């Protein structure tokens, strides 16, 4: 079969297509290389993001630990303040109780002194009562034995009750 012009044209078209295909393949290779570079860049950026996330996580953990420690420190300070306040109150109450005890002891002492004075007065009265009773009995006896110098006027007459001698029980005081 002889080589014909139509075959030449088809052959040239085929070469042109092959050249285009080869150029397309080269372009594809370039684009694939670019994609590989971009994928590598993405991997690097992802690694950088992971590192930053780890750094942020570590920073947050440190801040949380510091915050937790500070909170515990403040709680301990509050407990110390509460303890100190309780001790102050106990001391204040104890001093108030001591003052009240001293006041009560003073009042009891004064009352005991007054009771002693009253007992002394009772003793004085106990000694005076028999004397006064005997004096009254003597005077009454004098009145009963004395003659009546007044005329008997019925207006002034009254019946005298009989007077019994007074008995005094000393144990009642």
Tab-separated table of C-alpha atoms in Angstrom:
chain	number	residue	atom	x	y	z
A	1	UNK	CA	0.000	0.000	0.000
A	2	UNK	CA	1.389	3.170	-1.080
A	3	UNK	CA	1.811	6.073	1.303
A	4	UNK	CA	-0.776	8.590	0.565
A	5	UNK	CA	-1.344	12.140	1.386
A	6	UNK	CA	-4.375	11.248	3.458
A	7	UNK	CA	-2.232	8.947	5.445
A	8	UNK	CA	0.322	11.692	5.865
A	9	UNK	CA	-2.314	14.063	7.146
A	10	UNK	CA	-3.691	11.457	9.509
A	11	UNK	CA	-0.167	10.654	10.628
A	12	UNK	CA	0.559	14.336	11.257
A	13	UNK	CA	-2.710	14.687	13.138
A	14	UNK	CA	-1.725	11.684	15.163
A	15	UNK	CA	1.714	13.224	15.871
A	16	UNK	CA	0.049	16.505	16.790
A	17	UNK	CA	-2.333	14.692	19.101
A	18	UNK	CA	0.546	12.793	20.613
A	19	UNK	CA	2.465	16.047	21.078
A	20	UNK	CA	-0.606	17.607	22.688
A	21	UNK	CA	-0.982	14.561	24.889
A	22	UNK	CA	2.686	14.739	25.825
A	23	UNK	CA	2.334	18.463	26.592
A	24	UNK	CA	-0.810	17.686	28.611
A	25	UNK	CA	1.058	14.991	30.485
A	26	UNK	CA	3.912	17.408	31.200
A	27	UNK	CA	1.420	19.995	32.390
A	28	UNK	CA	-0.246	17.325	34.531
A	29	UNK	CA	3.137	16.380	36.003
A	30	UNK	CA	3.823	20.039	36.821
A	31	UNK	CA	0.394	20.373	38.413
A	32	UNK	CA	0.888	17.119	40.333
A	33	UNK	CA	4.224	18.460	41.597
A	34	UNK	CA	2.501	21.700	42.592
A	35	UNK	CA	-0.174	19.659	44.363
A	36	UNK	CA	2.509	17.638	46.156
A	37	UNK	CA	4.194	20.883	47.243
A	38	UNK	CA	0.841	22.267	48.433
A	39	UNK	CA	0.091	18.996	50.240
A	40	UNK	CA	3.489	19.206	51.939
A	41	UNK	CA	2.769	22.828	52.860
A	42	UNK	CA	-0.609	21.738	54.256
A	43	UNK	CA	1.073	18.985	56.276
A	44	UNK	CA	3.572	21.524	57.637
A	45	UNK	CA	0.734	23.917	58.511
A	46	UNK	CA	-1.210	21.074	60.138
A	47	UNK	CA	1.858	20.204	62.208
A	48	UNK	CA	2.264	23.872	63.132
A	49	UNK	CA	-1.420	23.963	64.151
A	50	UNK	CA	-0.949	20.829	66.263
A	51	UNK	CA	2.094	22.390	67.940
A	52	UNK	CA	0.153	25.612	68.600
A	53	UNK	CA	-2.792	23.617	69.939
A	54	UNK	CA	-0.462	21.716	72.272
A	55	UNK	CA	1.135	24.991	73.372
A	56	UNK	CA	-2.308	26.518	73.973
A	57	UNK	CA	-3.407	23.401	75.829
A	58	UNK	CA	-0.263	23.458	77.975
A	59	UNK	CA	-0.724	27.198	78.605
A	60	UNK	CA	-4.355	26.703	79.587
A	61	UNK	CA	-3.435	23.814	81.857
A	62	UNK	CA	-0.771	25.959	83.542
A	63	UNK	CA	-3.252	28.811	83.960
A	64	UNK	CA	-5.870	26.419	85.318
A	65	UNK	CA	-3.364	24.918	87.746
A	66	UNK	CA	-2.269	28.396	88.829
A	67	UNK	CA	-5.915	29.416	89.233
A	68	UNK	CA	-6.649	26.266	91.214
A	69	UNK	CA	-3.633	26.879	93.453
A	70	UNK	CA	-4.672	30.496	93.994
A	71	UNK	CA	-8.219	29.414	94.813
A	72	UNK	CA	-6.919	26.880	97.339
A	73	UNK	CA	-4.641	29.546	98.807
A	74	UNK	CA	-7.563	31.979	99.167
A	75	UNK	CA	-9.683	29.245	100.757
A	76	UNK	CA	-6.924	28.529	103.267
A	77	UNK	CA	-6.600	32.255	104.012
A	78	UNK	CA	-10.361	32.399	104.584
A	79	UNK	CA	-10.173	29.398	106.918
A	80	UNK	CA	-7.346	31.116	108.819
A	81	UNK	CA	-9.399	34.312	109.073
A	82	UNK	CA	-12.410	32.357	110.317
A	83	UNK	CA	-10.240	30.569	112.894
A	84	UNK	CA	-8.766	33.895	114.025
A	85	UNK	CA	-12.237	35.434	114.270
A	86	UNK	CA	-13.470	32.481	116.311
A	87	UNK	CA	-10.478	32.786	118.635
A	88	UNK	CA	-11.105	36.528	119.003
A	89	UNK	CA	-14.754	35.848	119.812
A	90	UNK	CA	-13.807	33.133	122.304
A	91	UNK	CA	-11.331	35.473	123.989
A	92	UNK	CA	-13.889	38.298	124.051
A	93	UNK	CA	-16.603	36.016	125.439
A	94	UNK	CA	-14.165	34.641	128.015
A	95	UNK	CA	-13.251	38.163	129.145
A	96	UNK	CA	-16.937	39.124	129.282
A	97	UNK	CA	-17.692	35.990	131.318
A	98	UNK	CA	-14.796	36.809	133.644
A	99	UNK	CA	-16.098	40.369	134.104
A	100	UNK	CA	-19.593	39.031	134.822
A	101	UNK	CA	-18.161	36.524	137.316
A	102	UNK	CA	-16.269	39.325	139.070
A	103	UNK	CA	-19.421	41.460	139.138
A	104	UNK	CA	-21.513	38.554	140.472
A	105	UNK	CA	-18.831	37.734	143.056
A	106	UNK	CA	-18.849	41.397	144.114
A	107	UNK	CA	-22.651	41.360	144.383
A	108	UNK	CA	-22.543	38.125	146.377
A	109	UNK	CA	-19.901	39.645	148.652
A	110	UNK	CA	-22.051	42.729	149.273
A	111	UNK	CA	-25.099	40.543	149.888
A	112	UNK	CA	-23.135	38.410	152.340
A	113	UNK	CA	-22.035	41.587	154.131
A	114	UNK	CA	-25.652	42.784	154.250
A	115	UNK	CA	-26.793	39.367	155.496
A	116	UNK	CA	-24.112	39.537	158.189
A	117	UNK	CA	-25.308	43.016	159.197
A	118	UNK	CA	-28.906	41.742	159.331
A	119	UNK	CA	-27.800	38.733	161.417
A	120	UNK	CA	-25.999	41.079	163.818
A	121	UNK	CA	-29.117	43.235	164.095
A	122	UNK	CA	-31.208	40.106	164.685
A	123	UNK	CA	-28.818	39.094	167.465
A	124	UNK	CA	-29.130	42.582	168.975
A	125	UNK	CA	-32.900	42.329	168.789
A	126	UNK	CA	-32.789	38.828	170.294
A	127	UNK	CA	-30.882	40.174	173.256
A	128	UNK	CA	-33.137	43.231	173.586
A	129	UNK	CA	-36.444	41.352	173.269
A	130	UNK	CA	-36.245	39.428	176.567
A	131	UNK	CA	-35.226	42.630	178.370
A	132	UNK	CA	-38.095	44.580	176.854
A	133	UNK	CA	-40.510	41.724	177.488
A	134	UNK	CA	-39.524	41.554	181.132
A	135	UNK	CA	-39.805	45.350	181.333
A	136	UNK	CA	-43.283	45.206	179.772
A	137	UNK	CA	-44.331	42.399	182.106
A	138	UNK	CA	-43.088	44.387	185.085
A	139	UNK	CA	-44.977	47.497	183.982
A	140	UNK	CA	-48.112	45.464	183.323
A	141	UNK	CA	-47.831	43.880	186.704
A	142	UNK	CA	-47.416	47.351	188.243
A	143	UNK	CA	-50.521	48.516	186.446
A	144	UNK	CA	-52.506	45.523	187.659
A	145	UNK	CA	-51.460	45.985	191.269
A	146	UNK	CA	-51.776	49.746	191.398
A	147	UNK	CA	-55.018	50.972	192.997
A	148	UNK	CA	-57.489	52.535	190.712
A	149	UNK	CA	-57.866	56.170	191.836
A	150	UNK	CA	-60.433	57.057	189.279
A	151	UNK	CA	-64.119	57.044	190.069
A	152	UNK	CA	-65.961	54.232	188.466
A	153	UNK	CA	-67.591	55.806	185.487
A	154	UNK	CA	-69.387	53.237	183.360
A	155	UNK	CA	-68.391	55.064	180.183
A	156	UNK	CA	-64.791	54.487	180.888
A	157	UNK	CA	-65.171	51.003	182.157
A	158	UNK	CA	-64.187	48.171	179.983
A	159	UNK	CA	-63.421	44.663	180.643
A	160	UNK	CA	-59.753	43.957	180.569
A	161	UNK	CA	-58.745	40.876	178.826
A	162	UNK	CA	-56.475	38.682	180.727
A	163	UNK	CA	-52.953	39.097	179.560
A	164	UNK	CA	-51.011	35.967	179.019
A	165	UNK	CA	-47.274	36.169	179.344
A	166	UNK	CA	-45.537	36.334	175.989
A	167	UNK	CA	-43.283	33.517	175.053
A	168	UNK	CA	-40.548	34.129	172.559
A	169	UNK	CA	-39.037	31.313	170.574
A	170	UNK	CA	-35.457	32.194	169.733
A	171	UNK	CA	-35.160	29.646	166.971
A	172	UNK	CA	-37.576	31.568	164.761
A	173	UNK	CA	-34.982	34.224	163.974
